[in-house]
Amino acid sequence: MTATAVPMPAPFVGDHLALDFVNSTATPDGVRVEWLADGAALLQWLLAAKLIAPADAERLQAAKGGAAALDAVARRARELRDGFRHFAERHAGRPLDVEAAAELEALNRLLAQDQSHVEVAADPKGGGLRLRRVEPFSTPDQLLQPIARAMAGLLCDEHFEWVRACEGHACTLMFLDRTKTHSRRWCSMASCGNRAKAAAHRARRGLTSS
């Protein structure tokens, strides 16, 4: 299916950054949309996800060879995303076992390239101290690091058995089910949930009138 550029915001319904990244390509209304089509689109997604600051995006775009380098990173981002989607689809709904680590060599290689560091800083909200991560983003390649760390966090710090695929017809979105009863079925009640309710209502009316 060919990706289509549609003027709509990227969905952030995954309840985890790693799954929001997986959802950066989706099929709303049955047409696949690609939100990481090129380097500029990748920067827009990272800005929407609050992973980079506008100054970071401007600096990387203005650098020599910036557009071509960013396009190359966008290709890597799509490959990373698609590989992680396949992993998530294979393992969703059950705890990860030790054998799953063998499938994550590419992610570990990416994590090994991380140039960020943490430092102790003042907490502007609480008045105390906090750990703050400093992202140099010295090269476009470093844009993938916060995404890689989010993936690692989903794998190691969350319950992978709560990773779900939306049950909506033709919907490809995934999410982490954080509901108390872990019974979430839809990416969003405002979209797939309401469509399913409307379809069920029409079906009931059809049975009643027959």
Tab-separated table of N, CA and C in Angstrom, residues 31-192:
chain	number	residue	atom	x	y	z
A	31	VAL	N	-6.505	4.408	4.398
A	31	VAL	CA	-5.414	4.927	3.573
A	31	VAL	C	-4.185	5.093	4.456
A	32	ARG	N	-3.082	4.490	4.066
A	32	ARG	CA	-1.888	4.561	4.905
A	32	ARG	C	-1.282	5.951	4.855
A	33	VAL	N	-0.994	6.480	6.019
A	33	VAL	CA	-0.379	7.796	6.157
A	33	VAL	C	1.008	7.611	6.765
A	34	GLU	N	1.977	8.320	6.221
A	34	GLU	CA	3.360	8.252	6.686
A	34	GLU	C	3.758	9.609	7.268
A	35	TRP	N	4.004	9.641	8.576
A	35	TRP	CA	4.387	10.892	9.229
A	35	TRP	C	5.898	11.065	9.320
A	36	LEU	N	6.660	10.110	8.795
A	36	LEU	CA	8.123	10.213	8.796
A	36	LEU	C	8.650	10.120	7.368
A	37	ALA	N	7.970	10.754	6.449
A	37	ALA	CA	8.280	10.578	5.037
A	37	ALA	C	9.663	11.095	4.662
A	38	ASP	N	10.142	12.123	5.345
A	38	ASP	CA	11.464	12.676	5.052
A	38	ASP	C	12.003	13.338	6.312
A	39	GLY	N	13.162	13.959	6.178
A	39	GLY	CA	13.788	14.556	7.347
A	39	GLY	C	12.962	15.653	7.982
A	40	ALA	N	12.349	16.493	7.165
A	40	ALA	CA	11.519	17.567	7.711
A	40	ALA	C	10.332	16.996	8.476
A	41	ALA	N	9.736	15.936	7.938
A	41	ALA	CA	8.600	15.305	8.621
A	41	ALA	C	9.041	14.666	9.935
A	42	LEU	N	10.232	14.072	9.941
A	42	LEU	CA	10.754	13.490	11.185
A	42	LEU	C	10.913	14.567	12.254
A	43	LEU	N	11.467	15.712	11.877
A	43	LEU	CA	11.615	16.803	12.841
A	43	LEU	C	10.261	17.249	13.373
A	44	GLN	N	9.268	17.338	12.495
A	44	GLN	CA	7.937	17.744	12.943
A	44	GLN	C	7.364	16.739	13.936
A	45	TRP	N	7.577	15.458	13.681
A	45	TRP	CA	7.071	14.450	14.619
A	45	TRP	C	7.799	14.558	15.954
A	46	LEU	N	9.108	14.724	15.917
A	46	LEU	CA	9.884	14.844	17.156
A	46	LEU	C	9.475	16.079	17.949
A	47	LEU	N	9.173	17.160	17.250
A	47	LEU	CA	8.687	18.367	17.927
A	47	LEU	C	7.331	18.107	18.565
A	48	ALA	N	6.441	17.442	17.827
A	48	ALA	CA	5.109	17.139	18.369
A	48	ALA	C	5.207	16.223	19.584
A	49	ALA	N	6.183	15.323	19.568
A	49	ALA	CA	6.390	14.400	20.689
A	49	ALA	C	7.161	15.045	21.838
A	50	LYS	N	7.591	16.297	21.630
A	50	LYS	CA	8.356	17.045	22.643
A	50	LYS	C	9.693	16.365	22.966
A	51	LEU	N	10.285	15.760	21.951
A	51	LEU	CA	11.586	15.114	22.116
A	51	LEU	C	12.740	16.032	21.744
A	52	ILE	N	12.460	17.045	20.959
A	52	ILE	CA	13.468	18.045	20.620
A	52	ILE	C	12.851	19.424	20.789
A	53	ALA	N	13.722	20.406	20.905
A	53	ALA	CA	13.284	21.800	20.990
A	53	ALA	C	13.342	22.427	19.599
A	54	PRO	N	12.559	23.471	19.359
A	54	PRO	CA	12.630	24.142	18.053
A	54	PRO	C	14.048	24.557	17.673
A	55	ALA	N	14.843	24.971	18.660
A	55	ALA	CA	16.220	25.378	18.354
A	55	ALA	C	17.043	24.212	17.818
A	56	ASP	N	16.802	22.996	18.333
A	56	ASP	CA	17.505	21.814	17.826
A	56	ASP	C	17.150	21.576	16.365
A	57	ALA	N	15.865	21.655	16.054
A	57	ALA	CA	15.417	21.428	14.681
A	57	ALA	C	16.016	22.466	13.738
A	58	GLU	N	16.006	23.722	14.151
A	58	GLU	CA	16.544	24.786	13.302
A	58	GLU	C	18.038	24.604	13.074
A	59	ARG	N	18.776	24.224	14.111
A	59	ARG	CA	20.220	24.053	13.975
A	59	ARG	C	20.553	22.908	13.027
A	60	LEU	N	19.848	21.798	13.150
A	60	LEU	CA	20.133	20.643	12.300
A	60	LEU	C	19.738	20.907	10.853
A	61	GLN	N	18.654	21.640	10.646
A	61	GLN	CA	18.250	21.973	9.282
A	61	GLN	C	19.234	22.929	8.628
A	62	ALA	N	19.818	23.819	9.423
A	62	ALA	CA	20.726	24.826	8.877
A	62	ALA	C	22.134	24.295	8.653
A	63	ALA	N	22.465	23.147	9.220
A	63	ALA	CA	23.815	22.599	9.082
A	63	ALA	C	24.099	22.224	7.633
A	64	LYS	N	25.375	22.221	7.268
A	64	LYS	CA	25.772	21.844	5.916
A	64	LYS	C	25.323	20.420	5.624
A	65	GLY	N	24.652	20.250	4.497
A	65	GLY	CA	24.131	18.933	4.145
A	65	GLY	C	22.982	18.499	5.017
A	66	GLY	N	22.359	19.452	5.706
A	66	GLY	CA	21.327	19.122	6.689
A	66	GLY	C	20.155	18.353	6.123
A	67	ALA	N	19.631	18.793	4.976
A	67	ALA	CA	18.439	18.150	4.420
A	67	ALA	C	18.715	16.695	4.049
A	68	ALA	N	19.836	16.451	3.366
A	68	ALA	CA	20.160	15.079	2.952
A	68	ALA	C	20.428	14.194	4.164
A	69	ALA	N	21.139	14.745	5.152
A	69	ALA	CA	21.437	13.956	6.353
A	69	ALA	C	20.166	13.629	7.123
A	70	LEU	N	19.263	14.586	7.197
A	70	LEU	CA	18.002	14.350	7.903
A	70	LEU	C	17.134	13.340	7.160
A	71	ASP	N	17.149	13.405	5.830
A	71	ASP	CA	16.392	12.416	5.055
A	71	ASP	C	16.935	11.011	5.306
A	72	ALA	N	18.253	10.891	5.407
A	72	ALA	CA	18.858	9.579	5.675
A	72	ALA	C	18.447	9.065	7.051
A	73	VAL	N	18.408	9.952	8.038
A	73	VAL	CA	17.983	9.541	9.377
A	73	VAL	C	16.506	9.168	9.374
A	74	ALA	N	15.706	9.869	8.584
A	74	ALA	CA	14.287	9.512	8.487
A	74	ALA	C	14.119	8.102	7.929
A	75	ARG	N	14.955	7.727	6.963
A	75	ARG	CA	14.902	6.350	6.443
A	75	ARG	C	15.245	5.358	7.547
A	76	ARG	N	16.267	5.672	8.328
A	76	ARG	CA	16.634	4.789	9.446
A	76	ARG	C	15.508	4.730	10.477
A	77	ALA	N	14.863	5.862	10.699
A	77	ALA	CA	13.757	5.895	11.664
A	77	ALA	C	12.613	5.002	11.206
A	78	ARG	N	12.309	5.035	9.916
A	78	ARG	CA	11.231	4.177	9.405
A	78	ARG	C	11.605	2.707	9.546
A	79	GLU	N	12.871	2.376	9.258
A	79	GLU	CA	13.314	0.985	9.412
A	79	GLU	C	13.242	0.553	10.872
A	80	LEU	N	13.679	1.432	11.776
A	80	LEU	CA	13.616	1.135	13.209
A	80	LEU	C	12.174	0.927	13.642
A	81	ARG	N	11.311	1.812	13.206
A	81	ARG	CA	9.893	1.715	13.570
A	81	ARG	C	9.263	0.438	13.042
A	82	ASP	N	9.499	0.138	11.777
A	82	ASP	CA	8.850	-1.027	11.186
A	82	ASP	C	9.348	-2.320	11.833
A	83	GLY	N	10.642	-2.365	12.150
A	83	GLY	CA	11.158	-3.538	12.848
A	83	GLY	C	10.559	-3.692	14.233
A	84	PHE	N	10.415	-2.564	14.935
A	84	PHE	CA	9.848	-2.635	16.280
A	84	PHE	C	8.362	-2.966	16.227
A	85	ARG	N	7.667	-2.501	15.191
A	85	ARG	CA	6.251	-2.870	15.036
A	85	ARG	C	6.115	-4.376	14.868
A	86	HIS	N	6.950	-4.969	14.033
A	86	HIS	CA	6.882	-6.422	13.842
A	86	HIS	C	7.128	-7.140	15.169
A	87	PHE	N	8.105	-6.653	15.934
A	87	PHE	CA	8.379	-7.248	17.241
A	87	PHE	C	7.159	-7.114	18.140
A	88	ALA	N	6.583	-5.916	18.199
A	88	ALA	CA	5.434	-5.681	19.078
A	88	ALA	C	4.239	-6.529	18.669
A	89	GLU	N	4.014	-6.660	17.377
A	89	GLU	CA	2.881	-7.469	16.923
A	89	GLU	C	3.076	-8.943	17.273
A	90	ARG	N	4.311	-9.416	17.207
A	90	ARG	CA	4.574	-10.824	17.543
A	90	ARG	C	4.386	-11.098	19.028
A	91	HIS	N	4.743	-10.133	19.867
A	91	HIS	CA	4.795	-10.384	21.309
A	91	HIS	C	3.676	-9.713	22.093
A	92	ALA	N	2.864	-8.897	21.449
A	92	ALA	CA	1.818	-8.167	22.172
A	92	ALA	C	0.891	-9.129	22.905
A	93	GLY	N	0.480	-8.722	24.093
A	93	GLY	CA	-0.498	-9.494	24.845
A	93	GLY	C	0.075	-10.560	25.746
A	94	ARG	N	1.406	-10.676	25.794
A	94	ARG	CA	2.001	-11.668	26.700
A	94	ARG	C	3.331	-11.127	27.225
A	95	PRO	N	3.763	-11.609	28.384
A	95	PRO	CA	5.036	-11.131	28.933
A	95	PRO	C	6.202	-11.516	28.024
A	96	LEU	N	7.219	-10.677	28.013
A	96	LEU	CA	8.418	-11.000	27.248
A	96	LEU	C	9.263	-12.015	28.008
A	97	ASP	N	9.833	-12.963	27.283
A	97	ASP	CA	10.728	-13.933	27.910
A	97	ASP	C	12.166	-13.633	27.490
A	98	VAL	N	13.097	-14.381	28.042
A	98	VAL	CA	14.509	-14.087	27.791
A	98	VAL	C	14.871	-14.275	26.319
A	99	GLU	N	14.153	-15.138	25.618
A	99	GLU	CA	14.464	-15.368	24.211
A	99	GLU	C	14.226	-14.118	23.373
A	100	ALA	N	13.349	-13.228	23.844
A	100	ALA	CA	13.050	-12.020	23.075
A	100	ALA	C	14.274	-11.129	22.920
A	101	ALA	N	15.219	-11.225	23.854
A	101	ALA	CA	16.418	-10.383	23.790
A	101	ALA	C	17.208	-10.619	22.511
A	102	ALA	N	17.137	-11.832	21.974
A	102	ALA	CA	17.887	-12.146	20.756
A	102	ALA	C	17.387	-11.347	19.559
A	103	GLU	N	16.164	-10.837	19.639
A	103	GLU	CA	15.591	-10.067	18.537
A	103	GLU	C	15.921	-8.584	18.629
A	104	LEU	N	16.670	-8.182	19.639
A	104	LEU	CA	16.848	-6.759	19.926
A	104	LEU	C	18.280	-6.291	19.726
A	105	GLU	N	19.056	-7.023	18.933
A	105	GLU	CA	20.451	-6.644	18.728
A	105	GLU	C	20.568	-5.288	18.046
A	106	ALA	N	19.719	-5.021	17.066
A	106	ALA	CA	19.785	-3.736	16.362
A	106	ALA	C	19.480	-2.583	17.309
A	107	LEU	N	18.508	-2.778	18.195
A	107	LEU	CA	18.186	-1.741	19.173
A	107	LEU	C	19.365	-1.513	20.115
A	108	ASN	N	20.005	-2.572	20.566
A	108	ASN	CA	21.149	-2.419	21.461
A	108	ASN	C	22.322	-1.723	20.774
A	109	ARG	N	22.523	-2.001	19.494
A	109	ARG	CA	23.588	-1.296	18.760
A	109	ARG	C	23.290	0.197	18.695
A	110	LEU	N	22.030	0.527	18.504
A	110	LEU	CA	21.647	1.938	18.462
A	110	LEU	C	21.830	2.594	19.825
A	111	LEU	N	21.418	1.916	20.881
A	111	LEU	CA	21.577	2.468	22.228
A	111	LEU	C	23.044	2.711	22.567
A	112	ALA	N	23.931	1.893	22.039
A	112	ALA	CA	25.362	2.040	22.318
A	112	ALA	C	25.948	3.311	21.716
A	113	GLN	N	25.229	3.934	20.789
A	113	GLN	CA	25.712	5.155	20.140
A	113	GLN	C	25.220	6.427	20.833
A	114	ASP	N	24.530	6.271	21.948
A	114	ASP	CA	23.936	7.418	22.641
A	114	ASP	C	25.023	8.341	23.198
A	115	GLN	N	24.944	9.619	22.867
A	115	GLN	CA	25.900	10.609	23.360
A	115	GLN	C	25.306	11.488	24.462
A	116	SER	N	24.084	11.218	24.877
A	116	SER	CA	23.465	12.040	25.911
A	116	SER	C	24.017	11.666	27.283
A	117	HIS	N	23.735	12.506	28.259
A	117	HIS	CA	24.126	12.212	29.634
A	117	HIS	C	23.106	12.837	30.571
A	118	VAL	N	23.131	12.411	31.818
A	118	VAL	CA	22.238	12.999	32.814
A	118	VAL	C	23.056	13.851	33.771
A	119	GLU	N	22.395	14.849	34.332
A	119	GLU	CA	23.037	15.713	35.314
A	119	GLU	C	22.031	16.076	36.396
A	120	VAL	N	22.534	16.446	37.547
A	120	VAL	CA	21.684	16.903	38.640
A	120	VAL	C	21.384	18.375	38.414
A	121	ALA	N	20.092	18.713	38.458
A	121	ALA	CA	19.681	20.090	38.191
A	121	ALA	C	18.560	20.479	39.138
A	122	ALA	N	18.319	21.771	39.241
A	122	ALA	CA	17.214	22.266	40.057
A	122	ALA	C	15.895	21.877	39.415
A	123	ASP	N	14.935	21.489	40.234
A	123	ASP	CA	13.599	21.150	39.756
A	123	ASP	C	12.736	22.403	39.829
A	124	PRO	N	12.380	22.987	38.684
A	124	PRO	CA	11.603	24.229	38.720
A	124	PRO	C	10.191	24.045	39.255
A	125	LYS	N	9.704	22.812	39.269
A	125	LYS	CA	8.342	22.564	39.750
A	125	LYS	C	8.314	22.265	41.244
A	126	GLY	N	9.213	21.389	41.684
A	126	GLY	CA	9.162	20.957	43.075
A	126	GLY	C	10.044	21.740	44.025
A	127	GLY	N	10.949	22.532	43.490
A	127	GLY	CA	11.834	23.294	44.346
A	127	GLY	C	13.020	22.514	44.861
A	128	GLY	N	13.130	21.240	44.511
A	128	GLY	CA	14.261	20.422	44.934
A	128	GLY	C	15.206	20.168	43.781
A	129	LEU	N	15.745	18.967	43.732
A	129	LEU	CA	16.668	18.578	42.682
A	129	LEU	C	16.070	17.448	41.856
A	130	ARG	N	16.537	17.335	40.633
A	130	ARG	CA	16.073	16.258	39.759
A	130	ARG	C	17.200	15.878	38.813
A	131	LEU	N	17.069	14.690	38.241
A	131	LEU	CA	17.979	14.282	37.180
A	131	LEU	C	17.448	14.809	35.856
A	132	ARG	N	18.301	15.455	35.104
A	132	ARG	CA	17.914	15.994	33.803
A	132	ARG	C	18.811	15.399	32.733
A	133	ARG	N	18.193	14.922	31.668
A	133	ARG	CA	18.988	14.375	30.566
A	133	ARG	C	19.356	15.501	29.611
A	134	VAL	N	20.620	15.542	29.252
A	134	VAL	CA	21.131	16.538	28.318
A	134	VAL	C	21.359	15.851	26.975
A	135	GLU	N	20.657	16.315	25.966
A	135	GLU	CA	20.745	15.741	24.621
A	135	GLU	C	21.557	16.695	23.742
A	136	PRO	N	22.758	16.314	23.310
A	136	PRO	CA	23.536	17.242	22.478
A	136	PRO	C	22.978	17.393	21.063
A	137	PHE	N	22.381	16.329	20.519
A	137	PHE	CA	21.904	16.347	19.138
A	137	PHE	C	22.957	16.980	18.228
A	138	SER	N	24.199	16.547	18.403
A	138	SER	CA	25.299	17.114	17.629
A	138	SER	C	25.246	16.690	16.166
A	139	THR	N	24.635	15.550	15.889
A	139	THR	CA	24.453	15.074	14.519
A	139	THR	C	23.018	14.585	14.366
A	140	PRO	N	22.495	14.566	13.144
A	140	PRO	CA	21.132	14.070	12.949
A	140	PRO	C	20.924	12.652	13.469
A	141	ASP	N	21.966	11.810	13.423
A	141	ASP	CA	21.823	10.435	13.904
A	141	ASP	C	21.359	10.382	15.356
A	142	GLN	N	21.746	11.381	16.142
A	142	GLN	CA	21.389	11.380	17.558
A	142	GLN	C	19.891	11.581	17.786
A	143	LEU	N	19.166	11.987	16.755
A	143	LEU	CA	17.715	12.152	16.893
A	143	LEU	C	17.017	10.837	17.210
A	144	LEU	N	17.648	9.724	16.870
A	144	LEU	CA	17.028	8.421	17.123
A	144	LEU	C	17.187	7.964	18.566
A	145	GLN	N	18.070	8.606	19.327
A	145	GLN	CA	18.372	8.107	20.664
A	145	GLN	C	17.205	8.191	21.649
A	146	PRO	N	16.480	9.315	21.740
A	146	PRO	CA	15.344	9.313	22.679
A	146	PRO	C	14.282	8.288	22.311
A	147	ILE	N	14.156	7.997	21.021
A	147	ILE	CA	13.208	6.971	20.591
A	147	ILE	C	13.699	5.594	21.033
A	148	ALA	N	14.990	5.338	20.830
A	148	ALA	CA	15.556	4.045	21.239
A	148	ALA	C	15.413	3.842	22.745
A	149	ARG	N	15.642	4.893	23.518
A	149	ARG	CA	15.491	4.758	24.975
A	149	ARG	C	14.038	4.499	25.353
A	150	ALA	N	13.113	5.114	24.628
A	150	ALA	CA	11.697	4.852	24.899
A	150	ALA	C	11.352	3.396	24.607
A	151	MET	N	11.881	2.861	23.528
A	151	MET	CA	11.653	1.448	23.218
A	151	MET	C	12.202	0.561	24.328
A	152	ALA	N	13.419	0.861	24.768
A	152	ALA	CA	14.008	0.069	25.848
A	152	ALA	C	13.163	0.165	27.113
A	153	GLY	N	12.625	1.351	27.379
A	153	GLY	CA	11.770	1.519	28.548
A	153	GLY	C	10.501	0.695	28.461
A	154	LEU	N	9.904	0.647	27.271
A	154	LEU	CA	8.697	-0.168	27.098
A	154	LEU	C	9.015	-1.642	27.326
A	155	LEU	N	10.152	-2.080	26.826
A	155	LEU	CA	10.526	-3.491	26.934
A	155	LEU	C	10.857	-3.899	28.363
A	156	CYS	N	11.498	-3.010	29.102
A	156	CYS	CA	12.061	-3.388	30.406
A	156	CYS	C	11.281	-2.867	31.602
A	157	ASP	N	10.540	-1.780	31.429
A	157	ASP	CA	9.890	-1.139	32.574
A	157	ASP	C	8.370	-1.259	32.572
A	158	GLU	N	7.804	-1.785	31.513
A	158	GLU	CA	6.351	-1.896	31.408
A	158	GLU	C	5.943	-3.363	31.287
A	159	HIS	N	4.659	-3.609	31.398
A	159	HIS	CA	4.105	-4.955	31.214
A	159	HIS	C	3.760	-5.129	29.731
A	160	PHE	N	4.578	-5.909	29.026
A	160	PHE	CA	4.342	-6.041	27.589
A	160	PHE	C	3.039	-6.772	27.301
A	161	GLU	N	2.541	-7.519	28.271
A	161	GLU	CA	1.252	-8.185	28.053
A	161	GLU	C	0.108	-7.188	27.956
A	162	TRP	N	0.363	-5.923	28.293
A	162	TRP	CA	-0.666	-4.894	28.176
A	162	TRP	C	-0.557	-4.101	26.876
A	163	VAL	N	0.381	-4.504	26.023
A	163	VAL	CA	0.450	-3.904	24.694
A	163	VAL	C	-0.666	-4.498	23.848
A	164	ARG	N	-1.425	-3.633	23.221
A	164	ARG	CA	-2.595	-4.070	22.454
A	164	ARG	C	-2.584	-3.439	21.059
A	165	ALA	N	-3.292	-4.101	20.156
A	165	ALA	CA	-3.629	-3.517	18.860
A	165	ALA	C	-5.089	-3.102	18.896
A	166	CYS	N	-5.378	-1.935	18.345
A	166	CYS	CA	-6.763	-1.471	18.310
A	166	CYS	C	-7.627	-2.488	17.570
A	167	GLU	N	-8.832	-2.706	18.083
A	167	GLU	CA	-9.751	-3.653	17.461
A	167	GLU	C	-10.599	-3.013	16.369
A	168	GLY	N	-10.376	-1.744	16.101
A	168	GLY	CA	-11.147	-1.074	15.061
A	168	GLY	C	-10.884	-1.666	13.691
A	169	HIS	N	-11.906	-1.676	12.859
A	169	HIS	CA	-11.786	-2.229	11.513
A	169	HIS	C	-10.709	-1.477	10.732
A	170	ALA	N	-9.719	-2.191	10.251
A	170	ALA	CA	-8.624	-1.666	9.430
A	170	ALA	C	-7.706	-0.710	10.184
A	171	CYS	N	-7.896	-0.548	11.488
A	171	CYS	CA	-7.022	0.336	12.268
A	171	CYS	C	-5.723	-0.396	12.594
A	172	THR	N	-4.612	0.297	12.464
A	172	THR	CA	-3.306	-0.313	12.721
A	172	THR	C	-2.630	0.248	13.967
A	173	LEU	N	-3.327	1.083	14.723
A	173	LEU	CA	-2.711	1.723	15.880
A	173	LEU	C	-2.550	0.740	17.037
A	174	MET	N	-1.479	0.945	17.808
A	174	MET	CA	-1.198	0.120	18.978
A	174	MET	C	-1.148	1.017	20.208
A	175	PHE	N	-1.335	0.411	21.377
A	175	PHE	CA	-1.324	1.197	22.613
A	175	PHE	C	-0.947	0.305	23.786
A	176	LEU	N	-0.568	0.958	24.874
A	176	LEU	CA	-0.320	0.280	26.141
A	176	LEU	C	-1.562	0.463	26.997
A	177	ASP	N	-2.192	-0.633	27.349
A	177	ASP	CA	-3.455	-0.584	28.089
A	177	ASP	C	-3.175	-0.318	29.566
A	178	ARG	N	-3.320	0.936	29.962
A	178	ARG	CA	-3.085	1.328	31.349
A	178	ARG	C	-4.377	1.401	32.159
A	179	THR	N	-5.496	0.961	31.584
A	179	THR	CA	-6.748	1.023	32.329
A	179	THR	C	-6.691	0.081	33.528
A	180	LYS	N	-7.498	0.381	34.533
A	180	LYS	CA	-7.457	-0.385	35.781
A	180	LYS	C	-7.761	-1.857	35.551
A	181	THR	N	-8.702	-2.137	34.653
A	181	THR	CA	-9.088	-3.527	34.393
A	181	THR	C	-8.373	-4.117	33.178
A	182	HIS	N	-7.535	-3.315	32.526
A	182	HIS	CA	-6.810	-3.747	31.327
A	182	HIS	C	-7.767	-4.315	30.278
A	183	SER	N	-8.826	-3.549	30.047
A	183	SER	CA	-9.852	-3.990	29.095
A	183	SER	C	-10.023	-3.003	27.940
A	184	ARG	N	-9.037	-2.145	27.735
A	184	ARG	CA	-9.125	-1.179	26.636
A	184	ARG	C	-9.102	-1.917	25.303
A	185	ARG	N	-9.970	-1.490	24.392
A	185	ARG	CA	-10.077	-2.151	23.093
A	185	ARG	C	-9.736	-1.234	21.920
A	186	TRP	N	-9.841	0.069	22.133
A	186	TRP	CA	-9.766	0.996	21.009
A	186	TRP	C	-8.591	1.962	21.175
A	187	CYS	N	-8.064	2.404	20.040
A	187	CYS	CA	-7.043	3.452	20.087
A	187	CYS	C	-7.621	4.710	20.711
A	188	SER	N	-8.878	4.992	20.381
A	188	SER	CA	-9.561	6.171	20.905
A	188	SER	C	-11.060	5.939	20.829
A	189	MET	N	-11.760	6.260	21.912
A	189	MET	CA	-13.220	6.158	21.870
A	189	MET	C	-13.812	7.170	20.906
A	190	ALA	N	-13.096	8.276	20.679
A	190	ALA	CA	-13.609	9.312	19.786
A	190	ALA	C	-13.574	8.880	18.324
A	191	SER	N	-12.787	7.867	18.000
A	191	SER	CA	-12.709	7.426	16.610
A	191	SER	C	-13.189	5.986	16.480
A	192	CYS	N	-12.306	5.032	16.685
A	192	CYS	CA	-12.681	3.631	16.486
A	192	CYS	C	-13.751	3.172	17.468
